[in-house]
mmCIF file of C-alpha atoms in Angstrom:
data_model
loop_
_atom_site.group_PDB
_atom_site.id
_atom_site.type_symbol
_atom_site.label_atom_id
_atom_site.label_comp_id
_atom_site.label_asym_id
_atom_site.label_seq_id
_atom_site.Cartn_x
_atom_site.Cartn_y
_atom_site.Cartn_z
ATOM 1 C CA MET A 13 -41.576 29.193 28.644
ATOM 2 C CA ARG A 14 -42.202 32.079 30.985
ATOM 3 C CA SER A 15 -45.771 33.330 31.222
ATOM 4 C CA ILE A 16 -46.458 37.045 30.788
ATOM 5 C CA TRP A 17 -50.050 37.057 32.093
ATOM 6 C CA ASN A 18 -52.211 34.846 34.284
ATOM 7 C CA GLY A 19 -55.978 34.748 34.126
ATOM 8 C CA ALA A 20 -58.870 32.638 32.857
ATOM 9 C CA ILE A 21 -60.887 31.964 29.735
ATOM 10 C CA SER A 22 -64.573 32.740 30.214
ATOM 11 C CA PHE A 23 -66.478 30.239 28.085
ATOM 12 C CA GLY A 24 -70.133 30.757 28.963
ATOM 13 C CA LEU A 25 -70.378 29.491 32.535
ATOM 14 C CA VAL A 26 -67.084 27.657 32.154
ATOM 15 C CA SER A 27 -63.908 29.266 33.492
ATOM 16 C CA ILE A 28 -60.549 27.892 32.390
ATOM 17 C CA PRO A 29 -57.457 29.056 34.332
ATOM 18 C CA ILE A 30 -54.680 29.760 31.834
ATOM 19 C CA LYS A 31 -51.236 31.294 31.477
ATOM 20 C CA LEU A 32 -50.340 33.512 28.554
ATOM 21 C CA VAL A 33 -47.052 32.616 26.842
ATOM 22 C CA ASN A 34 -45.448 34.370 23.892
ATOM 23 C CA ALA A 35 -45.815 32.244 20.755
ATOM 24 C CA THR A 36 -43.305 34.262 18.742
ATOM 25 C CA GLU A 37 -39.871 35.719 19.283
ATOM 26 C CA SER A 38 -37.762 38.190 17.383
ATOM 27 C CA HIS A 39 -34.380 37.090 16.072
ATOM 28 C CA SER A 40 -33.451 40.539 14.786
ATOM 29 C CA ILE A 41 -29.894 41.542 15.643
ATOM 30 C CA SER A 42 -29.779 44.710 17.725
ATOM 31 C CA PHE A 43 -26.831 47.095 17.934
ATOM 32 C CA ARG A 44 -25.638 49.513 20.624
ATOM 33 C CA GLN A 45 -24.698 53.118 20.063
ATOM 34 C CA ILE A 46 -20.980 53.718 20.564
ATOM 35 C CA HIS A 47 -18.533 56.594 20.429
ATOM 36 C CA VAL A 48 -16.776 56.152 17.069
ATOM 37 C CA SER A 49 -13.429 57.557 18.165
ATOM 38 C CA ASP A 50 -12.843 55.275 21.167
ATOM 39 C CA GLY A 51 -15.635 52.643 20.978
ATOM 40 C CA GLY A 52 -17.203 53.666 24.272
ATOM 41 C CA ARG A 53 -20.875 52.851 24.670
ATOM 42 C CA VAL A 54 -23.361 55.711 24.519
ATOM 43 C CA ARG A 55 -26.334 55.214 26.846
ATOM 44 C CA TYR A 56 -29.700 56.906 27.085
ATOM 45 C CA ARG A 57 -30.325 59.011 30.163
ATOM 46 C CA LYS A 58 -33.810 59.988 31.334
ATOM 47 C CA VAL A 59 -33.538 63.609 32.321
ATOM 48 C CA CYS A 60 -36.231 65.930 33.664
ATOM 49 C CA GLU A 61 -36.714 68.934 31.398
ATOM 50 C CA LEU A 62 -37.385 71.271 34.323
ATOM 51 C CA ASP A 63 -34.415 70.709 36.624
ATOM 52 C CA GLY A 64 -32.055 68.891 34.213
ATOM 53 C CA GLU A 65 -31.538 66.043 36.679
ATOM 54 C CA GLU A 66 -31.471 62.356 35.723
ATOM 55 C CA VAL A 67 -34.580 60.559 36.985
ATOM 56 C CA PRO A 68 -34.541 56.917 38.204
ATOM 57 C CA SER A 69 -37.224 54.566 36.892
ATOM 58 C CA THR A 70 -38.919 54.410 40.327
ATOM 59 C CA GLU A 71 -39.799 58.094 40.055
ATOM 60 C CA ILE A 72 -41.198 57.949 36.494
ATOM 61 C CA GLY A 73 -44.989 57.978 36.109
ATOM 62 C CA LYS A 74 -47.567 58.450 33.317
ATOM 63 C CA GLY A 75 -49.060 61.579 31.876
ATOM 64 C CA TYR A 76 -51.306 62.521 28.958
ATOM 65 C CA GLU A 77 -50.189 65.420 26.786
ATOM 66 C CA GLU A 78 -53.036 67.615 25.589
ATOM 67 C CA ALA A 79 -53.159 69.681 22.407
ATOM 68 C CA ASP A 80 -51.799 72.804 24.115
ATOM 69 C CA GLY A 81 -48.777 70.893 25.453
ATOM 70 C CA SER A 82 -49.934 70.669 29.057
ATOM 71 C CA ILE A 83 -49.531 67.326 30.849
ATOM 72 C CA VAL A 84 -52.329 65.588 32.772
ATOM 73 C CA PRO A 85 -50.807 63.184 35.345
ATOM 74 C CA ILE A 86 -52.324 59.664 35.357
ATOM 75 C CA THR A 87 -51.564 57.260 38.199
ATOM 76 C CA ASP A 88 -51.919 53.501 38.405
ATOM 77 C CA GLU A 89 -54.634 54.013 41.019
ATOM 78 C CA ASP A 90 -56.632 56.084 38.517
ATOM 79 C CA LEU A 91 -56.456 53.305 35.954
ATOM 80 C CA ALA A 92 -57.307 50.634 38.524
ATOM 81 C CA GLN A 93 -60.622 52.352 39.320
ATOM 82 C CA LEU A 94 -61.806 52.114 35.711
ATOM 83 C CA PRO A 95 -64.296 49.306 34.916
ATOM 84 C CA LEU A 96 -62.312 46.698 32.996
ATOM 85 C CA ALA A 97 -64.067 43.347 33.079
ATOM 86 C CA THR A 98 -61.354 41.701 31.017
ATOM 87 C CA ALA A 99 -58.493 42.661 33.335
ATOM 88 C CA LYS A 100 -57.981 39.002 34.284
ATOM 89 C CA THR A 101 -60.329 37.261 31.870
ATOM 90 C CA ILE A 102 -60.291 36.343 28.198
ATOM 91 C CA GLU A 103 -64.005 36.714 27.491
ATOM 92 C CA ILE A 104 -65.200 34.725 24.468
ATOM 93 C CA MET A 105 -68.009 36.602 22.688
ATOM 94 C CA SER A 106 -68.735 34.466 19.616
ATOM 95 C CA PHE A 107 -67.532 31.730 17.288
ATOM 96 C CA VAL A 108 -67.085 32.495 13.585
ATOM 97 C CA PRO A 109 -65.541 30.783 10.522
ATOM 98 C CA ALA A 110 -61.833 31.496 10.265
ATOM 99 C CA GLU A 111 -62.177 32.950 6.749
ATOM 100 C CA GLU A 112 -64.223 35.841 8.141
ATOM 101 C CA ILE A 113 -61.149 37.217 9.910
ATOM 102 C CA ASP A 114 -59.246 39.719 7.798
ATOM 103 C CA PRO A 115 -55.498 38.942 7.915
ATOM 104 C CA LEU A 116 -54.904 42.701 8.158
ATOM 105 C CA GLN A 117 -56.206 42.503 11.711
ATOM 106 C CA MET A 118 -53.637 39.929 12.820
ATOM 107 C CA ASP A 119 -51.251 41.115 15.525
ATOM 108 C CA ALA A 120 -49.082 39.329 18.099
ATOM 109 C CA ALA A 121 -49.587 35.606 18.785
ATOM 110 C CA TYR A 122 -49.674 33.777 22.106
ATOM 111 C CA TYR A 123 -50.095 30.244 23.433
ATOM 112 C CA LEU A 124 -52.692 29.621 26.122
ATOM 113 C CA ALA A 125 -51.469 27.025 28.594
ATOM 114 C CA ALA A 126 -53.726 25.280 31.103
ATOM 115 C CA ASN A 127 -52.882 26.599 34.577
ATOM 116 C CA GLY A 128 -53.122 23.639 36.947
ATOM 117 C CA ALA A 129 -54.621 20.160 36.905
ATOM 118 C CA THR A 130 -58.175 21.447 37.311
ATOM 119 C CA ALA A 131 -57.882 23.392 34.054
ATOM 120 C CA ALA A 132 -57.051 20.318 31.943
ATOM 121 C CA LYS A 133 -60.659 19.133 31.487
ATOM 122 C CA PRO A 134 -62.301 22.435 30.416
ATOM 123 C CA TYR A 135 -59.204 23.334 28.380
ATOM 124 C CA THR A 136 -59.478 20.073 26.415
ATOM 125 C CA LEU A 137 -63.233 20.572 25.996
ATOM 126 C CA LEU A 138 -62.772 24.002 24.412
ATOM 127 C CA ARG A 139 -59.942 22.755 22.219
ATOM 128 C CA GLU A 140 -61.927 19.819 20.849
ATOM 129 C CA ALA A 141 -65.021 21.981 20.327
ATOM 130 C CA LEU A 142 -62.980 24.406 18.227
ATOM 131 C CA LYS A 143 -61.534 21.518 16.222
ATOM 132 C CA ARG A 144 -64.886 19.931 15.463
ATOM 133 C CA SER A 145 -66.676 23.162 14.608
ATOM 134 C CA ARG A 146 -63.823 24.361 12.365
ATOM 135 C CA LYS A 147 -64.388 27.823 13.780
ATOM 136 C CA VAL A 148 -62.393 30.346 15.762
ATOM 137 C CA ALA A 149 -63.402 32.179 18.935
ATOM 138 C CA ILE A 150 -63.531 35.978 19.082
ATOM 139 C CA ALA A 151 -62.690 37.303 22.533
ATOM 140 C CA LYS A 152 -61.805 40.405 24.508
ATOM 141 C CA TYR A 153 -58.891 40.570 26.926
ATOM 142 C CA ALA A 154 -56.770 43.187 28.682
ATOM 143 C CA LEU A 155 -52.976 43.293 28.518
ATOM 144 C CA ARG A 156 -50.496 45.993 29.542
ATOM 145 C CA GLY A 157 -53.197 48.444 30.472
ATOM 146 C CA ARG A 158 -55.237 48.115 27.315
ATOM 147 C CA GLU A 159 -58.358 46.194 26.367
ATOM 148 C CA ARG A 160 -57.683 44.188 23.250
ATOM 149 C CA LEU A 161 -59.418 41.975 20.712
ATOM 150 C CA GLY A 162 -58.299 38.395 20.182
ATOM 151 C CA MET A 163 -58.934 35.273 18.132
ATOM 152 C CA LEU A 164 -58.577 31.779 19.619
ATOM 153 C CA ARG A 165 -57.763 28.805 17.394
ATOM 154 C CA VAL A 166 -56.188 25.366 17.748
ATOM 155 C CA VAL A 167 -52.544 24.739 16.813
ATOM 156 C CA ASP A 168 -51.665 21.051 17.176
ATOM 157 C CA ASP A 169 -52.919 20.278 20.704
ATOM 158 C CA VAL A 170 -52.659 23.829 22.030
ATOM 159 C CA ILE A 171 -55.081 26.759 22.019
ATOM 160 C CA ALA A 172 -53.388 29.766 20.474
ATOM 161 C CA MET A 173 -54.574 33.362 20.641
ATOM 162 C CA HIS A 174 -53.868 35.998 18.007
ATOM 163 C CA GLY A 175 -54.174 39.594 19.011
ATOM 164 C CA LEU A 176 -56.441 41.452 16.603
ATOM 165 C CA LEU A 177 -56.570 45.109 15.740
ATOM 166 C CA TRP A 178 -59.895 46.775 16.322
ATOM 167 C CA PRO A 179 -61.880 47.279 13.102
ATOM 168 C CA ASP A 180 -61.496 51.072 13.305
ATOM 169 C CA GLU A 181 -57.707 50.637 13.401
ATOM 170 C CA ILE A 182 -57.651 49.287 9.831
ATOM 171 C CA ARG A 183 -57.211 52.121 7.370
ATOM 172 C CA ALA A 184 -59.285 52.181 4.189
ATOM 173 C CA PRO A 185 -57.123 51.704 1.066
ATOM 174 C CA GLU A 186 -58.132 55.015 -0.492
ATOM 175 C CA GLY A 187 -55.876 56.259 -3.275
ATOM 176 C CA VAL A 188 -53.702 53.143 -3.174
ATOM 177 C CA ALA A 189 -54.963 51.238 -6.219
ATOM 178 C CA PRO A 190 -53.837 52.370 -9.707
ATOM 179 C CA GLU A 191 -55.967 55.261 -10.906
ATOM 180 C CA VAL A 192 -55.559 54.440 -14.599
ATOM 181 C CA THR A 193 -57.751 51.899 -16.342
ATOM 182 C CA VAL A 194 -55.770 48.807 -17.291
ATOM 183 C CA SER A 195 -57.002 45.810 -19.253
ATOM 184 C CA VAL A 196 -55.387 42.397 -18.819
ATOM 185 C CA ARG A 197 -55.530 39.902 -21.660
ATOM 186 C CA ASP A 198 -56.411 36.253 -21.187
ATOM 187 C CA ALA A 199 -53.009 35.237 -22.591
ATOM 188 C CA GLU A 200 -51.277 37.283 -19.880
ATOM 189 C CA LEU A 201 -53.441 35.696 -17.187
ATOM 190 C CA ASP A 202 -52.645 32.247 -18.608
ATOM 191 C CA LEU A 203 -48.911 32.958 -18.360
ATOM 192 C CA ALA A 204 -49.335 34.280 -14.826
ATOM 193 C CA ASP A 205 -51.199 31.082 -13.911
ATOM 194 C CA ALA A 206 -48.414 29.023 -15.499
ATOM 195 C CA LEU A 207 -45.802 30.919 -13.499
ATOM 196 C CA MET A 208 -47.745 30.356 -10.273
ATOM 197 C CA ALA A 209 -48.075 26.661 -11.056
ATOM 198 C CA THR A 210 -44.367 26.388 -11.892
ATOM 199 C CA LEU A 211 -43.263 28.076 -8.678
ATOM 200 C CA GLY A 212 -45.555 25.710 -6.803
ATOM 201 C CA GLU A 213 -45.698 25.499 -3.043
ATOM 202 C CA VAL A 214 -42.972 25.935 -0.456
ATOM 203 C CA GLU A 215 -42.281 24.337 2.879
ATOM 204 C CA MET A 216 -42.690 27.242 5.297
ATOM 205 C CA ALA A 217 -40.300 25.582 7.745
ATOM 206 C CA SER A 218 -37.531 25.771 5.129
ATOM 207 C CA LEU A 219 -37.617 29.568 4.918
ATOM 208 C CA HIS A 220 -34.939 31.481 6.833
ATOM 209 C CA ASP A 221 -33.430 34.950 7.127
ATOM 210 C CA ASP A 222 -30.373 35.030 4.842
ATOM 211 C CA TYR A 223 -29.434 38.575 5.835
ATOM 212 C CA ARG A 224 -29.450 37.816 9.563
ATOM 213 C CA GLU A 225 -27.212 34.794 8.986
ATOM 214 C CA ALA A 226 -24.799 36.950 6.982
ATOM 215 C CA VAL A 227 -24.704 39.547 9.787
ATOM 216 C CA GLU A 228 -24.019 36.837 12.368
ATOM 217 C CA ALA A 229 -21.181 35.436 10.242
ATOM 218 C CA MET A 230 -19.732 38.927 9.873
ATOM 219 C CA ILE A 231 -19.841 39.487 13.660
ATOM 220 C CA VAL A 232 -18.050 36.187 14.278
ATOM 221 C CA ALA A 233 -15.407 37.038 11.684
ATOM 222 C CA LYS A 234 -14.835 40.562 13.031
ATOM 223 C CA SER A 235 -14.585 39.331 16.605
ATOM 224 C CA GLY A 236 -11.828 36.956 15.447
ATOM 225 C CA GLY A 237 -10.100 39.673 13.432
ATOM 226 C CA ALA A 238 -10.303 37.770 10.141
ATOM 227 C CA PHE A 239 -13.104 39.674 8.436
ATOM 228 C CA GLU A 240 -12.565 40.616 4.802
ATOM 229 C CA PRO A 241 -15.516 42.526 3.341
ATOM 230 C CA ALA A 242 -16.624 41.233 -0.037
ATOM 231 C CA GLU A 243 -18.204 43.376 -2.675
ATOM 232 C CA ALA A 244 -21.941 42.913 -2.583
ATOM 233 C CA VAL A 245 -23.665 41.873 -5.778
ATOM 234 C CA VAL A 246 -26.519 44.294 -6.303
ATOM 235 C CA GLU A 247 -29.199 43.399 -8.768
ATOM 236 C CA PRO A 248 -30.142 46.226 -11.146
ATOM 237 C CA ALA A 249 -33.175 48.180 -10.058
ATOM 238 C CA GLY A 250 -36.368 47.333 -11.840
ATOM 239 C CA GLY A 251 -37.561 49.780 -14.468
ATOM 240 C CA GLN A 252 -40.367 49.950 -16.946
ATOM 241 C CA VAL A 253 -41.358 46.590 -18.393
ATOM 242 C CA ILE A 254 -41.731 47.003 -22.136
ATOM 243 C CA ASP A 255 -42.972 43.522 -23.026
ATOM 244 C CA LEU A 256 -45.019 41.967 -20.241
ATOM 245 C CA MET A 257 -45.627 38.756 -22.177
ATOM 246 C CA ALA A 258 -41.905 38.237 -22.791
ATOM 247 C CA ALA A 259 -41.149 38.919 -19.128
ATOM 248 C CA LEU A 260 -43.759 36.385 -18.007
ATOM 249 C CA GLU A 261 -42.518 33.752 -20.458
ATOM 250 C CA LYS A 262 -38.923 34.239 -19.334
ATOM 251 C CA SER A 263 -40.003 33.998 -15.692
ATOM 252 C CA VAL A 264 -41.748 30.698 -16.386
ATOM 253 C CA ARG A 265 -38.679 29.309 -18.170
ATOM 254 C CA GLU A 266 -36.330 30.402 -15.377
ATOM 255 C CA ALA A 267 -38.631 28.918 -12.746
ATOM 256 C CA LYS A 268 -38.706 25.631 -14.647
ATOM 257 C CA ALA A 269 -34.935 25.682 -15.063
ATOM 258 C CA SER A 270 -34.440 26.272 -11.339
ATOM 259 C CA ARG A 271 -36.562 23.191 -10.651
ATOM 260 C CA GLY A 272 -34.793 21.125 -13.317
ATOM 261 C CA GLU A 273 -37.726 21.113 -15.667
ATOM 262 C CA GLY A 274 -36.567 21.577 -19.265
ATOM 263 C CA GLY A 275 -38.589 22.559 -22.249
ATOM 264 C CA ARG A 276 -39.909 25.747 -23.667
ATOM 265 C CA MET A 277 -43.291 27.416 -23.680
ATOM 266 C CA ALA A 278 -44.828 28.217 -27.042
ATOM 267 C CA GLU A 279 -47.876 30.422 -27.252
ATOM 268 C CA ALA A 280 -50.285 30.911 -30.141
ATOM 269 C CA SER A 281 -49.292 34.537 -30.393
ATOM 270 C CA GLY A 282 -45.630 33.695 -31.025
ATOM 271 C CA GLU A 283 -42.570 32.475 -29.164
ATOM 272 C CA ALA A 284 -40.648 34.987 -27.075
ATOM 273 C CA ASP A 285 -37.008 34.226 -26.290
ATOM 274 C CA GLY A 286 -36.029 37.222 -24.254
ATOM 275 C CA GLY A 287 -37.742 39.081 -21.482
ATOM 276 C CA ALA A 288 -37.286 42.271 -19.554
ATOM 277 C CA GLU A 289 -33.604 42.441 -18.653
ATOM 278 C CA GLY A 290 -33.649 44.373 -15.402
ATOM 279 C CA GLY A 291 -37.103 45.604 -16.373
ATOM 280 C CA ALA A 292 -35.620 47.816 -19.087
ATOM 281 C CA LYS A 293 -35.769 45.856 -22.331
ATOM 282 C CA ALA A 294 -37.259 42.720 -23.823
ATOM 283 C CA GLU A 295 -35.788 40.342 -26.374
ATOM 284 C CA VAL A 296 -37.992 38.470 -28.819
ATOM 285 C CA THR A 297 -36.964 35.472 -30.903
ATOM 286 C CA PRO A 298 -37.147 36.416 -34.645
ATOM 287 C CA ILE A 299 -39.498 34.402 -36.839
ATOM 288 C CA ARG A 300 -37.632 31.744 -38.790
ATOM 289 C CA ARG A 301 -37.783 32.044 -42.587
ATOM 290 C CA LYS A 302 -38.824 29.172 -44.792
ATOM 291 C CA ALA A 303 -36.163 26.947 -46.318
ATOM 292 C CA GLY A 304 -36.708 28.403 -49.831
ATOM 293 C CA ALA A 305 -36.151 32.008 -48.721
ATOM 294 C CA ARG A 306 -32.698 33.629 -49.062
ATOM 295 C CA ALA A 307 -31.241 36.823 -47.758
ATOM 296 C CA GLY A 308 -31.289 39.764 -50.192
ATOM 297 C CA SER A 309 -34.050 41.000 -52.447
ATOM 298 C CA GLY A 310 -32.377 39.887 -55.726
ATOM 299 C CA ALA A 311 -31.839 36.324 -54.544
ATOM 300 C CA GLY A 312 -35.366 36.195 -53.251
ATOM 301 C CA ARG A 313 -36.776 37.171 -56.610
ATOM 302 C CA SER A 314 -34.563 34.736 -58.541
ATOM 303 C CA ALA A 315 -35.600 31.872 -56.283
ATOM 304 C CA ALA A 316 -39.224 32.234 -57.309
ATOM 305 C CA ALA A 317 -40.160 29.815 -60.125
ATOM 306 C CA PRO A 318 -41.562 31.416 -63.315
ATOM 307 C CA LYS A 319 -45.241 31.002 -63.930
ATOM 308 C CA ALA A 320 -46.025 28.272 -66.438
ATOM 309 C CA VAL A 321 -47.704 29.315 -69.687
ATOM 310 C CA GLY A 322 -51.271 28.216 -69.759
ATOM 311 C CA GLY A 323 -51.009 27.179 -66.120
ATOM 312 C CA LYS A 324 -51.749 23.488 -66.878
ATOM 313 C CA LYS A 325 -49.464 20.485 -67.192
ATOM 314 C CA SER A 326 -51.694 18.950 -69.881
ATOM 315 C CA THR A 327 -51.025 21.883 -72.239
ATOM 316 C CA ALA A 328 -47.229 21.500 -71.908
ATOM 317 C CA ALA A 329 -47.485 17.770 -72.573
ATOM 318 C CA SER A 330 -49.568 18.364 -75.701
ATOM 319 C CA ALA A 331 -47.014 20.937 -76.949
ATOM 320 C CA LYS A 332 -44.189 18.428 -76.540
ATOM 321 C CA LYS A 333 -46.114 15.732 -78.434
ATOM 322 C CA THR A 334 -46.907 18.154 -81.264
ATOM 323 C CA ALA A 335 -43.239 19.254 -81.471
ATOM 324 C CA ALA A 336 -42.106 15.637 -81.704
ATOM 325 C CA ALA A 337 -44.639 14.974 -84.446
ATOM 326 C CA ALA A 338 -43.504 18.036 -86.401
ATOM 327 C CA ALA A 339 -39.811 17.086 -86.095
ATOM 328 C CA THR A 340 -40.347 13.570 -87.487
ATOM 329 C CA LYS A 341 -42.938 14.790 -90.031
ATOM 330 C CA LYS A 342 -45.314 12.043 -89.016
ATOM 331 C CA LYS A 343 -48.545 13.854 -89.109
ATOM 332 C CA THR A 344 -51.784 12.030 -88.930
ATOM 333 C CA THR A 345 -55.211 13.286 -89.651
ATOM 334 C CA GLY A 346 -56.351 12.545 -86.143
ATOM 335 C CA THR A 347 -53.412 14.470 -84.643
ATOM 336 C CA GLY A 348 -54.037 17.432 -86.937
ATOM 337 C CA LYS A 349 -57.717 17.490 -86.011
ATOM 338 C CA SER A 350 -56.871 17.324 -82.300
ATOM 339 C CA ALA A 351 -54.348 20.157 -82.565
ATOM 340 C CA ALA A 352 -56.801 22.170 -84.621
ATOM 341 C CA ALA A 353 -59.503 21.613 -82.039
ATOM 342 C CA LYS A 354 -57.175 22.756 -79.202
ATOM 343 C CA SER A 355 -56.054 25.791 -81.206
ATOM 344 C CA THR A 356 -59.649 26.646 -81.973
ATOM 345 C CA SER A 357 -60.606 26.299 -78.291
ATOM 346 C CA GLY A 358 -57.660 28.532 -77.214
ATOM 347 C CA ALA A 359 -58.528 31.101 -79.861
ATOM 348 C CA SER A 360 -62.182 31.183 -78.832
ATOM 349 C CA LYS A 361 -61.213 31.867 -75.208
ATOM 350 C CA SER A 362 -58.691 34.631 -76.006
ATOM 351 C CA THR A 363 -60.649 36.487 -78.720
ATOM 352 C CA GLY A 364 -64.222 35.284 -78.301
ATOM 353 C CA ARG A 365 -64.775 35.389 -82.053
ATOM 354 C CA ALA A 366 -63.758 31.813 -83.257
ATOM 355 C CA ALA A 367 -66.491 29.746 -84.899
ATOM 356 C CA ALA A 368 -66.990 25.999 -84.433
ATOM 357 C CA THR A 369 -67.793 25.411 -88.142
ATOM 358 C CA LYS A 370 -64.400 26.321 -89.816
ATOM 359 C CA SER A 371 -63.450 24.557 -93.050
ATOM 360 C CA THR A 372 -61.183 21.529 -93.005
ATOM 361 C CA ALA A 373 -58.495 23.268 -95.100
ATOM 362 C CA LYS A 374 -58.232 26.293 -92.831
ATOM 363 C CA THR A 375 -58.160 23.971 -89.820
ATOM 364 C CA ALA A 376 -55.275 21.968 -91.266
ATOM 365 C CA ALA A 377 -53.306 25.165 -92.028
ATOM 366 C CA ALA A 378 -53.845 26.459 -88.530
ATOM 367 C CA ALA A 379 -52.746 23.096 -87.124
ATOM 368 C CA LYS A 380 -49.537 23.178 -89.194
ATOM 369 C CA LYS A 381 -48.735 26.711 -88.015
ATOM 370 C CA THR A 382 -49.487 25.848 -84.395
ATOM 371 C CA GLY A 383 -47.316 22.733 -84.569
ATOM 372 C CA GLY A 384 -44.355 24.695 -85.915
ATOM 373 C CA ALA A 385 -44.613 27.347 -83.171
ATOM 374 C CA ALA A 386 -44.919 24.707 -80.517
ATOM 375 C CA ALA A 387 -41.886 22.873 -81.852
ATOM 376 C CA LYS A 388 -39.820 26.043 -81.775
ATOM 377 C CA LYS A 389 -40.911 26.799 -78.222
ATOM 378 C CA ALA A 390 -40.230 23.267 -77.080
ATOM 379 C CA ALA A 391 -36.761 23.319 -78.640
ATOM 380 C CA THR A 392 -35.801 26.329 -76.500
ATOM 381 C CA PRO A 393 -34.562 25.022 -73.133
ATOM 382 C CA ARG A 394 -36.307 26.458 -70.029
ATOM 383 C CA LYS A 395 -34.305 27.693 -67.070
ATOM 384 C CA ARG A 396 -34.994 25.655 -63.981
ATOM 385 C CA THR A 397 -34.437 26.932 -60.471
ATOM 386 C CA SER A 398 -34.385 24.946 -57.297
ATOM 387 C CA ALA A 399 -37.185 25.632 -54.881
#
């Protein structure tokens, strides 16, 4: 790789000769301006505004434009006279934990290569010291006429340097955050955590630029004259999300399906089956009715079983036994007394006026009357309905 700068790393009293090599490269496809009618290339010409003549690059210098529009000429000799200690030196100022560096400050990246056999020993020393300390070095350096801030760290067996923006070049995020107060429920956070866990991690080396590959394929096809444009599939623009929970649940299910993981997520608050289609609407699975329920209000009412008289199974059984005794006319004194006692107990509960010391004759008459009514009621068949 071709070096773009030669200098040295100043590490205390240690000086390490190095070469600066670009660690990144742009794969963006660039286009030329052409004349649409005939395809001729349109070039940029550098023309002087005063005489209208085209100026060659050898006659182009620097100048600073002031507020009133006047230009102050600046020559390379003027810049060379300025004190710039880092013109040929990457001066390490301190070592700090890597987490103290704000990613917003990250700029271009470079590899630092040892320049010559004598640089191998101090280069390796600095590299191993950075590895063992688990820290990064903060340094100043000058490149392309500017003093810059940098961060040195180890990548494999190479020292890499990231250009950093100066702290005053980072804008404060004023007026960027939502101004309205929003509360997030724990259930929503749980679903967001589940979605993050489902998506999992990704191999960074597997990521690639799909659009650039499509452009390259189009260029190859057009150069061969066999290009047939296909209609692009455009996803609907996102709108207002009505049901955030449903959208999160659907996202989790789709992420699981894309990874071949079946199953559904059920939450305590209910089970959502839809989601925000295009961010505009949400579908929710309706709650299933019980097996005994039927559609329609009339059917629903008829399906309900009638309430039993007395509310106790023992009362119905006693009524059946009394009816059987009355039908066969096999009355016994014990049965009559039992029926009279039950009738007396029922009467005392309903009216509150029955006395426990009734005469035996009145008790027998009441028992006979009660037995006849019970027999008539038992003879009438009850309608049964399936639950």
